[in-house]
Tab-separated table of N, CA and C in Angstrom:
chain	number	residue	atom	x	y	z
A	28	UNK	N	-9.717	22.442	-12.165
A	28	UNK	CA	-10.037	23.003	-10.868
A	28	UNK	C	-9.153	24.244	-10.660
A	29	UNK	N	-9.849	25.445	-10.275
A	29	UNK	CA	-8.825	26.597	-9.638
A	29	UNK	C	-7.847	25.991	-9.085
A	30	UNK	N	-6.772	26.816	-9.144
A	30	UNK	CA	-5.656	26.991	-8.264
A	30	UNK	C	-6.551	27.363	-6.976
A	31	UNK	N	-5.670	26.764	-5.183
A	31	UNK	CA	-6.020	27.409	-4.312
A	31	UNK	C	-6.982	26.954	-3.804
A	32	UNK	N	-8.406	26.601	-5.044
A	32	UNK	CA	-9.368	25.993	-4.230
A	32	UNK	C	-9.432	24.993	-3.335
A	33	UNK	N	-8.291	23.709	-3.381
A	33	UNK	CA	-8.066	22.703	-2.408
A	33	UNK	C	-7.795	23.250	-0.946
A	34	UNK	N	-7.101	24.902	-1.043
A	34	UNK	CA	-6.482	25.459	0.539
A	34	UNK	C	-7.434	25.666	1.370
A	35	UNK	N	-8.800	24.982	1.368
A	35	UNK	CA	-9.787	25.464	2.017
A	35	UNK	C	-10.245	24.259	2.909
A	36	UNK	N	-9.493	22.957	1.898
A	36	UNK	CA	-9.961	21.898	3.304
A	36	UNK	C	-8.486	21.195	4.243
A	37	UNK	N	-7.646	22.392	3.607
A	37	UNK	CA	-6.972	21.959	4.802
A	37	UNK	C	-7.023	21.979	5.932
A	38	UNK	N	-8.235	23.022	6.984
A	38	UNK	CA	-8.294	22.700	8.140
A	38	UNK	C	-9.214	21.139	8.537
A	39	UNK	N	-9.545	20.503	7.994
A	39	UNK	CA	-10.620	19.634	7.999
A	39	UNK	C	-9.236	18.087	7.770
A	40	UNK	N	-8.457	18.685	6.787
A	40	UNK	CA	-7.237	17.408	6.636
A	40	UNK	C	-6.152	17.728	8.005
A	41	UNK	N	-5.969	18.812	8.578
A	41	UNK	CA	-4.977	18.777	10.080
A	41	UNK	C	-5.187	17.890	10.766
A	42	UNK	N	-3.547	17.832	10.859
A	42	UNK	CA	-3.840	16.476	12.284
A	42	UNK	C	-4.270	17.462	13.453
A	43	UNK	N	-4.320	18.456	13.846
A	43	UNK	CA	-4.129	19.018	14.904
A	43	UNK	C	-5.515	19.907	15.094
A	44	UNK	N	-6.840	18.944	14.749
A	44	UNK	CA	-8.142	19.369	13.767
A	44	UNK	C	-8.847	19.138	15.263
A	45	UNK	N	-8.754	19.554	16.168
A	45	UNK	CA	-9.054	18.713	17.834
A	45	UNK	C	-10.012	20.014	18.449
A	46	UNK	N	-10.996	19.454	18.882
A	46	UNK	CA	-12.039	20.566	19.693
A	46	UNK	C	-12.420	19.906	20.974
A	47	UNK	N	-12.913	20.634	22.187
A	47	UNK	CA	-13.543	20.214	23.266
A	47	UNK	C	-14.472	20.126	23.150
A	48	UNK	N	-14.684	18.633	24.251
A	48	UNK	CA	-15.952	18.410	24.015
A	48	UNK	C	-16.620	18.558	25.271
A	49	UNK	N	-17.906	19.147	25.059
A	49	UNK	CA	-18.800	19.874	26.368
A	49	UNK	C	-19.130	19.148	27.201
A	50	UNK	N	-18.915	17.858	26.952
A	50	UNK	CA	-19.757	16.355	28.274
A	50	UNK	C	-19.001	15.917	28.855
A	51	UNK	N	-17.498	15.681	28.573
A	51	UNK	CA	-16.497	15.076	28.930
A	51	UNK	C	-15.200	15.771	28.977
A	52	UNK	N	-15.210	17.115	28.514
A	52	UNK	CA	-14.278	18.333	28.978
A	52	UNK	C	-13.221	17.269	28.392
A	53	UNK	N	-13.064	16.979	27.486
A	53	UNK	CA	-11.638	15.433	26.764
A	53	UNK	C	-11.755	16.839	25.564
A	54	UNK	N	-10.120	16.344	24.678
A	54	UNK	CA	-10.075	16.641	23.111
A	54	UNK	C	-10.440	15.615	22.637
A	55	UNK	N	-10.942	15.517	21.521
A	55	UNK	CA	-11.312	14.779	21.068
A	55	UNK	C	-11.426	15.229	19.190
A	56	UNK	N	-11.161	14.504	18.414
A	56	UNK	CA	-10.642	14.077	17.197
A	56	UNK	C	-11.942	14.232	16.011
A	57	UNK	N	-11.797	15.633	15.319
A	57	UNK	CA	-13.382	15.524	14.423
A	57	UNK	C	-13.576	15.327	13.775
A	58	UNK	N	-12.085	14.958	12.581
A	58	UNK	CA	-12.149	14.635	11.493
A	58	UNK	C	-11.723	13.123	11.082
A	59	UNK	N	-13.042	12.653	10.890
A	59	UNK	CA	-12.965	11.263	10.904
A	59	UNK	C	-14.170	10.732	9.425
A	60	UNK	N	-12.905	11.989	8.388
A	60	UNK	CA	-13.488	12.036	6.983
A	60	UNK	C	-12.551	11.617	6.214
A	61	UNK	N	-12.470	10.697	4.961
A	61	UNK	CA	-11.462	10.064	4.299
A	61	UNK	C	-11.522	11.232	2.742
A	62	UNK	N	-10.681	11.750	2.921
A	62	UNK	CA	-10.673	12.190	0.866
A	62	UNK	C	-9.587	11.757	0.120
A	63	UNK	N	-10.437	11.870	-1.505
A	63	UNK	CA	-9.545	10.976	-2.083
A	63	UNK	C	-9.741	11.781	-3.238
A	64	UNK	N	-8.556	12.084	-3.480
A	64	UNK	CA	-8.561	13.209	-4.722
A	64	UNK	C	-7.807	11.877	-5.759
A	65	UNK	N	-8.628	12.285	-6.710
A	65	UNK	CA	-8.068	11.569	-8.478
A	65	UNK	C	-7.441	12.405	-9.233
A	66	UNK	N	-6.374	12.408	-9.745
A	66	UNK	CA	-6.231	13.319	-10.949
A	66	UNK	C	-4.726	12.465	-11.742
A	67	UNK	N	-4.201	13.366	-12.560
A	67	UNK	CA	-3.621	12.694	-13.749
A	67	UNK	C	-2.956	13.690	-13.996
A	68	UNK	N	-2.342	14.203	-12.748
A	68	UNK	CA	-1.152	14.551	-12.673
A	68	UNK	C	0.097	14.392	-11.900
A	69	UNK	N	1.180	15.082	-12.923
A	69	UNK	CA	2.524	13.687	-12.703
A	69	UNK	C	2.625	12.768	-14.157
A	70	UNK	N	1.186	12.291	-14.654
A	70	UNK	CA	0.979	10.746	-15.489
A	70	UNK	C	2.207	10.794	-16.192
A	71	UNK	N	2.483	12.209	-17.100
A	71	UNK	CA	4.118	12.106	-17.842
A	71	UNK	C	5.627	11.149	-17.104
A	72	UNK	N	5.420	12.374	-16.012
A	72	UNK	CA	6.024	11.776	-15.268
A	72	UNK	C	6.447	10.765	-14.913
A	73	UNK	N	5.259	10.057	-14.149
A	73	UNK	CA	4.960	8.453	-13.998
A	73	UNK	C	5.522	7.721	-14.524
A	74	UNK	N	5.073	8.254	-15.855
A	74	UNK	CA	5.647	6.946	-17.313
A	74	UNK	C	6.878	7.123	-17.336
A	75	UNK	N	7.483	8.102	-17.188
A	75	UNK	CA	9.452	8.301	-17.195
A	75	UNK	C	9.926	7.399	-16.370
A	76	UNK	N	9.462	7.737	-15.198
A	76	UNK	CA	10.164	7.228	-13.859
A	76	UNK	C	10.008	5.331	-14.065
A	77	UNK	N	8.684	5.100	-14.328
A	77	UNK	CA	8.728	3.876	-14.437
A	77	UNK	C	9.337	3.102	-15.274
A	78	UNK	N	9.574	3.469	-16.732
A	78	UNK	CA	10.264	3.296	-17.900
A	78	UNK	C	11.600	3.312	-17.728
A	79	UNK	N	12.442	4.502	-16.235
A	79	UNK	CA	13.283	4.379	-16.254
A	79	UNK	C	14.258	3.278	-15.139
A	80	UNK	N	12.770	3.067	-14.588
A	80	UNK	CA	13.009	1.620	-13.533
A	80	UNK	C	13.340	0.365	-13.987
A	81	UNK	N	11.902	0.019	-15.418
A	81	UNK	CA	12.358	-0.939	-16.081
A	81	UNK	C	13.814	-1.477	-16.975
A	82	UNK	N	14.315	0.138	-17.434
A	82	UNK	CA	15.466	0.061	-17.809
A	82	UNK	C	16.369	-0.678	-16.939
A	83	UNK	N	16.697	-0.289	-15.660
A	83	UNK	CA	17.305	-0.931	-14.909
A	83	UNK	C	16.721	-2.421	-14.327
A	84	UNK	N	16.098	-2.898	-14.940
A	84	UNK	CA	15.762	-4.228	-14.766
A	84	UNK	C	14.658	-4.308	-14.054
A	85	UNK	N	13.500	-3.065	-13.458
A	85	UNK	CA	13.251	-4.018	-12.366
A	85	UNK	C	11.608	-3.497	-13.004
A	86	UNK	N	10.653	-4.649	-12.370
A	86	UNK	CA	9.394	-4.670	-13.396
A	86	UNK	C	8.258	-3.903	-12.395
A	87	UNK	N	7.141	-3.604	-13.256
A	87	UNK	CA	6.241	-2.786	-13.049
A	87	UNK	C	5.358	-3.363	-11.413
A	88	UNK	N	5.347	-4.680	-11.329
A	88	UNK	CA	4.796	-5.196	-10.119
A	88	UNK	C	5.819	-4.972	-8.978
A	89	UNK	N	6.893	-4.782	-9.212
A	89	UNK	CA	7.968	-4.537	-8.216
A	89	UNK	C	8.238	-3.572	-7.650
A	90	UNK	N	7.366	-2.340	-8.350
A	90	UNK	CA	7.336	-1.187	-7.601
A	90	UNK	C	6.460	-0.811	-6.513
A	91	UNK	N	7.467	-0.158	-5.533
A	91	UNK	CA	6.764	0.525	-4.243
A	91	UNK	C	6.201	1.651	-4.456
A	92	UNK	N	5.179	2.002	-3.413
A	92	UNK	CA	4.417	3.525	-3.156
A	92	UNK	C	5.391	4.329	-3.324
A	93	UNK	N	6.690	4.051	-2.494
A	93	UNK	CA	7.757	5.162	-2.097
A	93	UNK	C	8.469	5.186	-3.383
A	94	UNK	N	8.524	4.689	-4.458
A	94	UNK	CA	9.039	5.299	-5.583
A	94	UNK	C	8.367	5.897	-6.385
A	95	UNK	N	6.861	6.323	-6.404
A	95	UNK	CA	6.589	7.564	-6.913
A	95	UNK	C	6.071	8.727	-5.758
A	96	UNK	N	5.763	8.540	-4.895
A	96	UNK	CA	4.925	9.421	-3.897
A	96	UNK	C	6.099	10.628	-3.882
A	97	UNK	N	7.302	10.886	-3.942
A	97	UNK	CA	7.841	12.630	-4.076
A	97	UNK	C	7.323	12.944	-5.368
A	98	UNK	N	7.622	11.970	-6.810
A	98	UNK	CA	7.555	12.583	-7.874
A	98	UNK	C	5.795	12.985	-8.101
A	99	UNK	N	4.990	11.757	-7.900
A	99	UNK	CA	3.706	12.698	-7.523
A	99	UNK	C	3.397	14.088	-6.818
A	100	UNK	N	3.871	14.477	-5.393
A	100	UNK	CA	3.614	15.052	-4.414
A	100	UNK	C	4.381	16.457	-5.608
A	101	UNK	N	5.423	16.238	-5.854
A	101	UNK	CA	6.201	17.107	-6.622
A	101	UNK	C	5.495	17.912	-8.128
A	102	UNK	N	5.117	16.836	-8.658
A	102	UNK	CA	4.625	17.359	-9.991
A	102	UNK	C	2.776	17.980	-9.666
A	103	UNK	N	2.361	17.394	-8.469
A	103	UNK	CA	1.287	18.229	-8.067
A	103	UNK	C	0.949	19.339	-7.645
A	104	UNK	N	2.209	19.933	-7.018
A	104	UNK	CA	2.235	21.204	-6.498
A	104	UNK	C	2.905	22.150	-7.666
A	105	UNK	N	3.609	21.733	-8.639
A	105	UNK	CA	4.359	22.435	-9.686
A	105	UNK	C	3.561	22.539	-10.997
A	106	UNK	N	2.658	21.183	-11.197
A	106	UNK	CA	1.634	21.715	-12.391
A	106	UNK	C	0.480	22.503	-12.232
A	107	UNK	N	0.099	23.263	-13.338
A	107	UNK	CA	-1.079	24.364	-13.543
A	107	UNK	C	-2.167	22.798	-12.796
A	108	UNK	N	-3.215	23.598	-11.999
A	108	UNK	CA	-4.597	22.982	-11.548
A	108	UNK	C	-4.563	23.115	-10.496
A	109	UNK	N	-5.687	22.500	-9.498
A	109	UNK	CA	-6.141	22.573	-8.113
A	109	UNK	C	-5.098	22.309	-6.920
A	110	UNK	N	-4.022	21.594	-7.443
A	110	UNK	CA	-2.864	21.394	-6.266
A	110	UNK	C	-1.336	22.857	-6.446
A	111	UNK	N	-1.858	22.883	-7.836
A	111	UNK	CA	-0.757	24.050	-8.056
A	111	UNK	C	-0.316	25.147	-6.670
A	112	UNK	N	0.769	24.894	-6.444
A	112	UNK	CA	1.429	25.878	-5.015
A	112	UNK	C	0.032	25.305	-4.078
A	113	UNK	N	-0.517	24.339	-3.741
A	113	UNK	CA	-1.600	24.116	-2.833
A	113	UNK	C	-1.076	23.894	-1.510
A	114	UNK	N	-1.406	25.002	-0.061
A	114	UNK	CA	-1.712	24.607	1.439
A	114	UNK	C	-1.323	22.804	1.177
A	115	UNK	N	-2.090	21.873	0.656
A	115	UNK	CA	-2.765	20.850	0.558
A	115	UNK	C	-1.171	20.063	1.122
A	116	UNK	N	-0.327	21.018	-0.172
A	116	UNK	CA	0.593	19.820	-0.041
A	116	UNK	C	2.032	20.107	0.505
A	117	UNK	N	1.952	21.697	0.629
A	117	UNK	CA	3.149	22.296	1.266
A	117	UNK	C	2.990	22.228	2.719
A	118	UNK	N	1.339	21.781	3.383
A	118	UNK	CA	1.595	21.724	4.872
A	118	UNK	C	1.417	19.832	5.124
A	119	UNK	N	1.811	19.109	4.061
A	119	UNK	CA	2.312	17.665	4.054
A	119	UNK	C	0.958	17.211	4.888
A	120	UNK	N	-0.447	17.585	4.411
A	120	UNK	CA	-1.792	16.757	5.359
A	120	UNK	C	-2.192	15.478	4.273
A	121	UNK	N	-1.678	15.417	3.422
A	121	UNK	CA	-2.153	14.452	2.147
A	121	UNK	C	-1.509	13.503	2.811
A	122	UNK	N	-1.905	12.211	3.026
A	122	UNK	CA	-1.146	11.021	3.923
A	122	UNK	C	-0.597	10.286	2.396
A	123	UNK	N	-1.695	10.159	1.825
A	123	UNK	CA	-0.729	9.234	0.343
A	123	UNK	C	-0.658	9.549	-0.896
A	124	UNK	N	-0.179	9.452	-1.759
A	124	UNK	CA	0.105	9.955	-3.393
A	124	UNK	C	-0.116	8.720	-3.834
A	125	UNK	N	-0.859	7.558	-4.344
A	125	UNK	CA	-0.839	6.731	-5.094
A	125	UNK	C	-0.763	7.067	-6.496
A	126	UNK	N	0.300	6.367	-7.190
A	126	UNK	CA	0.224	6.642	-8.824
A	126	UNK	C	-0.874	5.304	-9.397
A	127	UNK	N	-1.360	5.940	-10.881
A	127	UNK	CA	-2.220	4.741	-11.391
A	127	UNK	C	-0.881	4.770	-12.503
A	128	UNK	N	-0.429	3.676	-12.488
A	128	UNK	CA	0.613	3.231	-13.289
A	128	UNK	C	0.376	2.814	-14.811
A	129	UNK	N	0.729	2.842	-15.453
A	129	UNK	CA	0.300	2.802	-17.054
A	129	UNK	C	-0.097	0.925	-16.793
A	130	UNK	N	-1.099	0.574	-18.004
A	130	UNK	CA	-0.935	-0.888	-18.297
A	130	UNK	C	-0.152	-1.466	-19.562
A	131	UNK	N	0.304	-2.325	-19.030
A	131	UNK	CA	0.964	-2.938	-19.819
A	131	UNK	C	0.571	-3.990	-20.983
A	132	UNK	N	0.969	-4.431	-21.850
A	132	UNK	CA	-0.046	-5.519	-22.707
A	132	UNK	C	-0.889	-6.486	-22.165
A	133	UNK	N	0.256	-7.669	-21.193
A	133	UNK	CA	-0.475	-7.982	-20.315
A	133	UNK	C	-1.575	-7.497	-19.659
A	134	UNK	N	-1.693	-6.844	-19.133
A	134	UNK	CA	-3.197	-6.394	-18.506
A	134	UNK	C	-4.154	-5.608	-19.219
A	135	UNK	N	-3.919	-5.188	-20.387
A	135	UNK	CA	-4.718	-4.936	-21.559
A	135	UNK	C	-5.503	-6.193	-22.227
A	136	UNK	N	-4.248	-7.322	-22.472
A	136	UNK	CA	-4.796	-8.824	-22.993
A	136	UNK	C	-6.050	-9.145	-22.148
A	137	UNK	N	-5.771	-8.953	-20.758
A	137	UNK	CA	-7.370	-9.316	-20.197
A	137	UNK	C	-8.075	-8.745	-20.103
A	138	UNK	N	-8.128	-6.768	-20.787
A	138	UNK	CA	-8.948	-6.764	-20.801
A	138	UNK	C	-10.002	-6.767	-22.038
A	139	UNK	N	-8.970	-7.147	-23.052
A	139	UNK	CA	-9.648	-7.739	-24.211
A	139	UNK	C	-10.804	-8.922	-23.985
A	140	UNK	N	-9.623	-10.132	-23.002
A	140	UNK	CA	-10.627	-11.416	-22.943
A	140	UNK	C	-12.178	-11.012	-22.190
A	141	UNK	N	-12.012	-9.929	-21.261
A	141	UNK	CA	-13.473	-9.719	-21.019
A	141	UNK	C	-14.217	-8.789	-21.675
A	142	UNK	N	-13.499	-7.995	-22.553
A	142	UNK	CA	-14.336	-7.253	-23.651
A	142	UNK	C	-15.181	-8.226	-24.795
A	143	UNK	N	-14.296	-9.601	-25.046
A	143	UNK	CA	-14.960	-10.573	-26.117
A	143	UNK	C	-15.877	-11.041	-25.281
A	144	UNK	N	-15.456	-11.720	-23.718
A	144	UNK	CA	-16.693	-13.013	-23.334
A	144	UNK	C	-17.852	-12.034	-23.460
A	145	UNK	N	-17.800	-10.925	-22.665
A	145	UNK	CA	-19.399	-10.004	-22.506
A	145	UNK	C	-20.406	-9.703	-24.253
A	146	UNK	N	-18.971	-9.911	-25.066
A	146	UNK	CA	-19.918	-9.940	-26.643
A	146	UNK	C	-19.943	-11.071	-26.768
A	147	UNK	N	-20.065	-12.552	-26.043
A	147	UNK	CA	-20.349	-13.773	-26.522
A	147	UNK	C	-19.384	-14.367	-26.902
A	148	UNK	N	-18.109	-13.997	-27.029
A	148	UNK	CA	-16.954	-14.367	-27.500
A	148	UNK	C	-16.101	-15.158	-26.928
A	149	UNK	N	-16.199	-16.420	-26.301
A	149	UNK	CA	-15.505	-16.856	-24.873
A	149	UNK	C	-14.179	-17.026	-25.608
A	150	UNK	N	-13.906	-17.863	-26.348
A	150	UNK	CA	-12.432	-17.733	-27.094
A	150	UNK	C	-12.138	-17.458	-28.080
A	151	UNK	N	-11.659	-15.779	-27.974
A	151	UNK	CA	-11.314	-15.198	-29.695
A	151	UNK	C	-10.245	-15.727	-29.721
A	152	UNK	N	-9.681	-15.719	-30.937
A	152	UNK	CA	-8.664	-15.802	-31.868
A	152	UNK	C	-8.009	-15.449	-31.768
A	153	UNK	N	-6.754	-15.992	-31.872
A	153	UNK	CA	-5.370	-14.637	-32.007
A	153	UNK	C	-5.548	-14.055	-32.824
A	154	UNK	N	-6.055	-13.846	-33.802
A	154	UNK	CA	-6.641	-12.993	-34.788
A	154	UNK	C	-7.199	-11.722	-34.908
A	155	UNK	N	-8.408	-12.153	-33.523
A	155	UNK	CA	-9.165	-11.344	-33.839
A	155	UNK	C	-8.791	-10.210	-32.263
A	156	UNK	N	-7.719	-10.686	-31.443
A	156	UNK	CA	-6.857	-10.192	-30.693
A	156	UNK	C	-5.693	-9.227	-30.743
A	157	UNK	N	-5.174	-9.994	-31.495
A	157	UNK	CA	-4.014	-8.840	-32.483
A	157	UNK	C	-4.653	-7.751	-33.648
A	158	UNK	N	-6.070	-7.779	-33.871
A	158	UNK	CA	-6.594	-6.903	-34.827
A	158	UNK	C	-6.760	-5.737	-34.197
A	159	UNK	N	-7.659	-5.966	-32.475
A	159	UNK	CA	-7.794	-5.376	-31.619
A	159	UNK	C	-6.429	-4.270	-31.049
A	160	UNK	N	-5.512	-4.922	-30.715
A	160	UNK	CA	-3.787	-5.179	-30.569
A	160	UNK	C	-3.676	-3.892	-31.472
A	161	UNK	N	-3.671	-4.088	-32.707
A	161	UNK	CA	-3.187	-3.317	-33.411
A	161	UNK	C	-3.688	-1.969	-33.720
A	162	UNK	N	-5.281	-1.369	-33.269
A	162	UNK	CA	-5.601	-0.143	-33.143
A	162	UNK	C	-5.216	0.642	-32.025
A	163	UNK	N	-4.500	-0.114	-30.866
A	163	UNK	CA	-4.490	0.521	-29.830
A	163	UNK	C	-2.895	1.498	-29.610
A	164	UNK	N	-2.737	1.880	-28.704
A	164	UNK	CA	-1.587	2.770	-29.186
A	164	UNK	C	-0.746	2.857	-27.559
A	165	UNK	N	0.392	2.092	-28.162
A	165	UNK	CA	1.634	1.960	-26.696
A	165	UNK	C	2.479	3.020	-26.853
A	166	UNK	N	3.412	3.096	-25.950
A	166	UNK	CA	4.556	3.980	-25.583
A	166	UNK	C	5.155	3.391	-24.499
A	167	UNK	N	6.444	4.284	-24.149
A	167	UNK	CA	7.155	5.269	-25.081
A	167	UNK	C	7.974	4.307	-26.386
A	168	UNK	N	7.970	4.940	-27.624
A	168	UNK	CA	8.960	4.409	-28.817
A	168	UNK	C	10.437	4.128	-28.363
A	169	UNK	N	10.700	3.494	-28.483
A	169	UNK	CA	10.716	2.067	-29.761
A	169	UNK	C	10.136	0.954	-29.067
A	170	UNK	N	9.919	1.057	-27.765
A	170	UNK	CA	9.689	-0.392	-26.768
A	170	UNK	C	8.309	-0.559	-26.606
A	171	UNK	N	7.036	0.348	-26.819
A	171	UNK	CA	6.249	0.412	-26.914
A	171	UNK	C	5.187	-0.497	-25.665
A	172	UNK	N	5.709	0.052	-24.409
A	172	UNK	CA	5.585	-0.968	-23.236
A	172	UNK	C	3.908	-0.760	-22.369
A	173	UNK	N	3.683	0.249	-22.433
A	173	UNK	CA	2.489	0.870	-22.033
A	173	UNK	C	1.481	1.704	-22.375
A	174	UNK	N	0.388	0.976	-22.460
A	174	UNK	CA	-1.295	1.539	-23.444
A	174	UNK	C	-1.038	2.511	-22.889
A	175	UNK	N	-1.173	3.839	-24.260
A	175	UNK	CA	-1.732	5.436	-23.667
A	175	UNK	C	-2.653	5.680	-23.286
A	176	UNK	N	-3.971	4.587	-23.631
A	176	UNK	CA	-4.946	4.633	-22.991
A	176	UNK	C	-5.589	3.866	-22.171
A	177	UNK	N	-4.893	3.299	-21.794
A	177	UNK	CA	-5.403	1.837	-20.670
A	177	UNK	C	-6.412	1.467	-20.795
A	178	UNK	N	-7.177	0.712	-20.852
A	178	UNK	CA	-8.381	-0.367	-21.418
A	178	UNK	C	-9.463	0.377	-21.719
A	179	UNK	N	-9.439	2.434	-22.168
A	179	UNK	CA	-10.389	2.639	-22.471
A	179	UNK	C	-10.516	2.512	-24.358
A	180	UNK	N	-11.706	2.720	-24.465
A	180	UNK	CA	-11.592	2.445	-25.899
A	180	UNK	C	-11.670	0.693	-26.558
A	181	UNK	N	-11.230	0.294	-25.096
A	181	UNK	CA	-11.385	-1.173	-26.076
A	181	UNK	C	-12.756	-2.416	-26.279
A	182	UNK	N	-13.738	-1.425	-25.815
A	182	UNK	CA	-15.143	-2.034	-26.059
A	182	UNK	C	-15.485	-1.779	-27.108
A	183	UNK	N	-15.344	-0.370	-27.452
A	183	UNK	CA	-15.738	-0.101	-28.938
A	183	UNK	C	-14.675	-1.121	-30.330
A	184	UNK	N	-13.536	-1.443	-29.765
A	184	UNK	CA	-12.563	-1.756	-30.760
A	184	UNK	C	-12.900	-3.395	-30.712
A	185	UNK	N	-13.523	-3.858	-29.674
A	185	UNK	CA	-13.986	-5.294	-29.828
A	185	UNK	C	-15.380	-5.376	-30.486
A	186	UNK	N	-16.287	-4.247	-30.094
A	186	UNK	CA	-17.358	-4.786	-30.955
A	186	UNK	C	-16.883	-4.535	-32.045
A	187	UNK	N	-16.047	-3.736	-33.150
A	187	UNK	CA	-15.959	-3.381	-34.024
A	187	UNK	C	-15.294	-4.862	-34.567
A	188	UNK	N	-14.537	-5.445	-34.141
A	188	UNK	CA	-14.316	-6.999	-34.198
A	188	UNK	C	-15.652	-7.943	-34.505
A	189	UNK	N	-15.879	-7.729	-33.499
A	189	UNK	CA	-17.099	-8.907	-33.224
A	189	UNK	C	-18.443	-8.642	-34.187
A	190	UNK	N	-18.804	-7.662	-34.663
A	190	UNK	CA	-19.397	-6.942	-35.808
A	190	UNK	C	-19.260	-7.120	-37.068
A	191	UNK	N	-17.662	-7.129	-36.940
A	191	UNK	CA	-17.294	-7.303	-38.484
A	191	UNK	C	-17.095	-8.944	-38.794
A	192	UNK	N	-16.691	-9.468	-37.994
A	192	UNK	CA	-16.443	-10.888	-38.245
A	192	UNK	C	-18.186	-11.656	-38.378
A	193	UNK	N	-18.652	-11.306	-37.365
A	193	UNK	CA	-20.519	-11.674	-37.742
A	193	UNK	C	-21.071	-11.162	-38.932
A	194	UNK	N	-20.720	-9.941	-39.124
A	194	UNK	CA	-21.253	-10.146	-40.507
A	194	UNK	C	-20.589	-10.947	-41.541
A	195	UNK	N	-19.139	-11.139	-41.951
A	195	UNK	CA	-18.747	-11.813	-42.789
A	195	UNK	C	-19.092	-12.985	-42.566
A	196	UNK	N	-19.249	-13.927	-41.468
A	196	UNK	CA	-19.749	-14.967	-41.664
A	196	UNK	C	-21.600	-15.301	-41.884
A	197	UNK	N	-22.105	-14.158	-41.875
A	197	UNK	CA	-23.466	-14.281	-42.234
A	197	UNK	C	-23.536	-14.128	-43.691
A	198	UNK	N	-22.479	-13.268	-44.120
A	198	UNK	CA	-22.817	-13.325	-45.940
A	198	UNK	C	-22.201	-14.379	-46.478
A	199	UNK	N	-20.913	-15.041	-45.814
A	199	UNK	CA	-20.577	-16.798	-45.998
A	199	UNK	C	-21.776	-17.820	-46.097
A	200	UNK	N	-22.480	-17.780	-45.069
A	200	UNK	CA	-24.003	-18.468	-44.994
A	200	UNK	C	-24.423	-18.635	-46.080
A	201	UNK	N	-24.847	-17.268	-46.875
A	201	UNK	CA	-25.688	-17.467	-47.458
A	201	UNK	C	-25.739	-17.264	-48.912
């Protein structure tokens, strides 16, 4: 996205967004529109800050909004794209910064188990789990704590499981 292009709905995000109204001579309140910007920036970031939380003991469910929302708000206005130097965020109308936090094995493991049941697979194998396990790719080194790619990719890496194991047992058959 351009730089800049976001500075255009900041009058629409003001709190102070108030017009008269012709029937009741009242102010009254017009923006009663929710936006929700996505992006995947900061994500470096993210992963530092959180990595450097865990260091100090404390785990990924234990974190608050308020420990990433500056480093978001921060790395949005400082990286190249649509928030870069953005109105958006230097006149503070963005109410929240949610980070999408890396996943962890744990929440990768399930989403293996529903990548197998949907191929028919209600209980794979540790086998055929850790095969899965093992194409996928964690960080940061040496602790290897969080998928770089969070559960994408892992439909293709289960059928490629579930494919290969059906056929070997069909040429067992026969």
């Amino acid at each position: 996205m351009p730089e800049g292009l976001l500075n255009v709905l900041v009058p629409f995000l003001d709190y102070h967004s108030y017009r008269k109204s012709s029937k009741y001579s009242e102010s009254i309140h017009q923006n009663k529109a929710i936006f929700i910007f996505l992006s995947n920036t900061g994500s470096a970031q993210i992963v530092r800050h959180l990595f450097s939380l865990w260091e100090r003991g404390k785990k990924r469910e234990d974190t608050r909004l308020q420990d990433f929302e500056k480093l978001i708000a921060d790395g949005a206005f400082s990286e190249k794209g649509g928030f870069h130097h953005s109105d958006t965020i230097q006149t503070s109308v963005i109410d929240h910064y949610v980070p999408f936090l890396p996943l962890e094995e744990v929440h990768v493991r399930k989403c293996l188990e529903r990548a197998f049941t949907e191929r028919g697979v209600v209980s794979p194998k540790k086998e055929m789990i850790q095969e899965v396990l093992s194409h996928l790719t964690f960080g940061p080194e040496p602790y290897n704590l969080y998928s770089m790619a969070g559960c994408k990719r892992i439909e293709q890496k289960v059928a490629a499981v579930v494919y290969g194991k059906s056929t070997l047992q069909s040429r067992n058959v026969v």
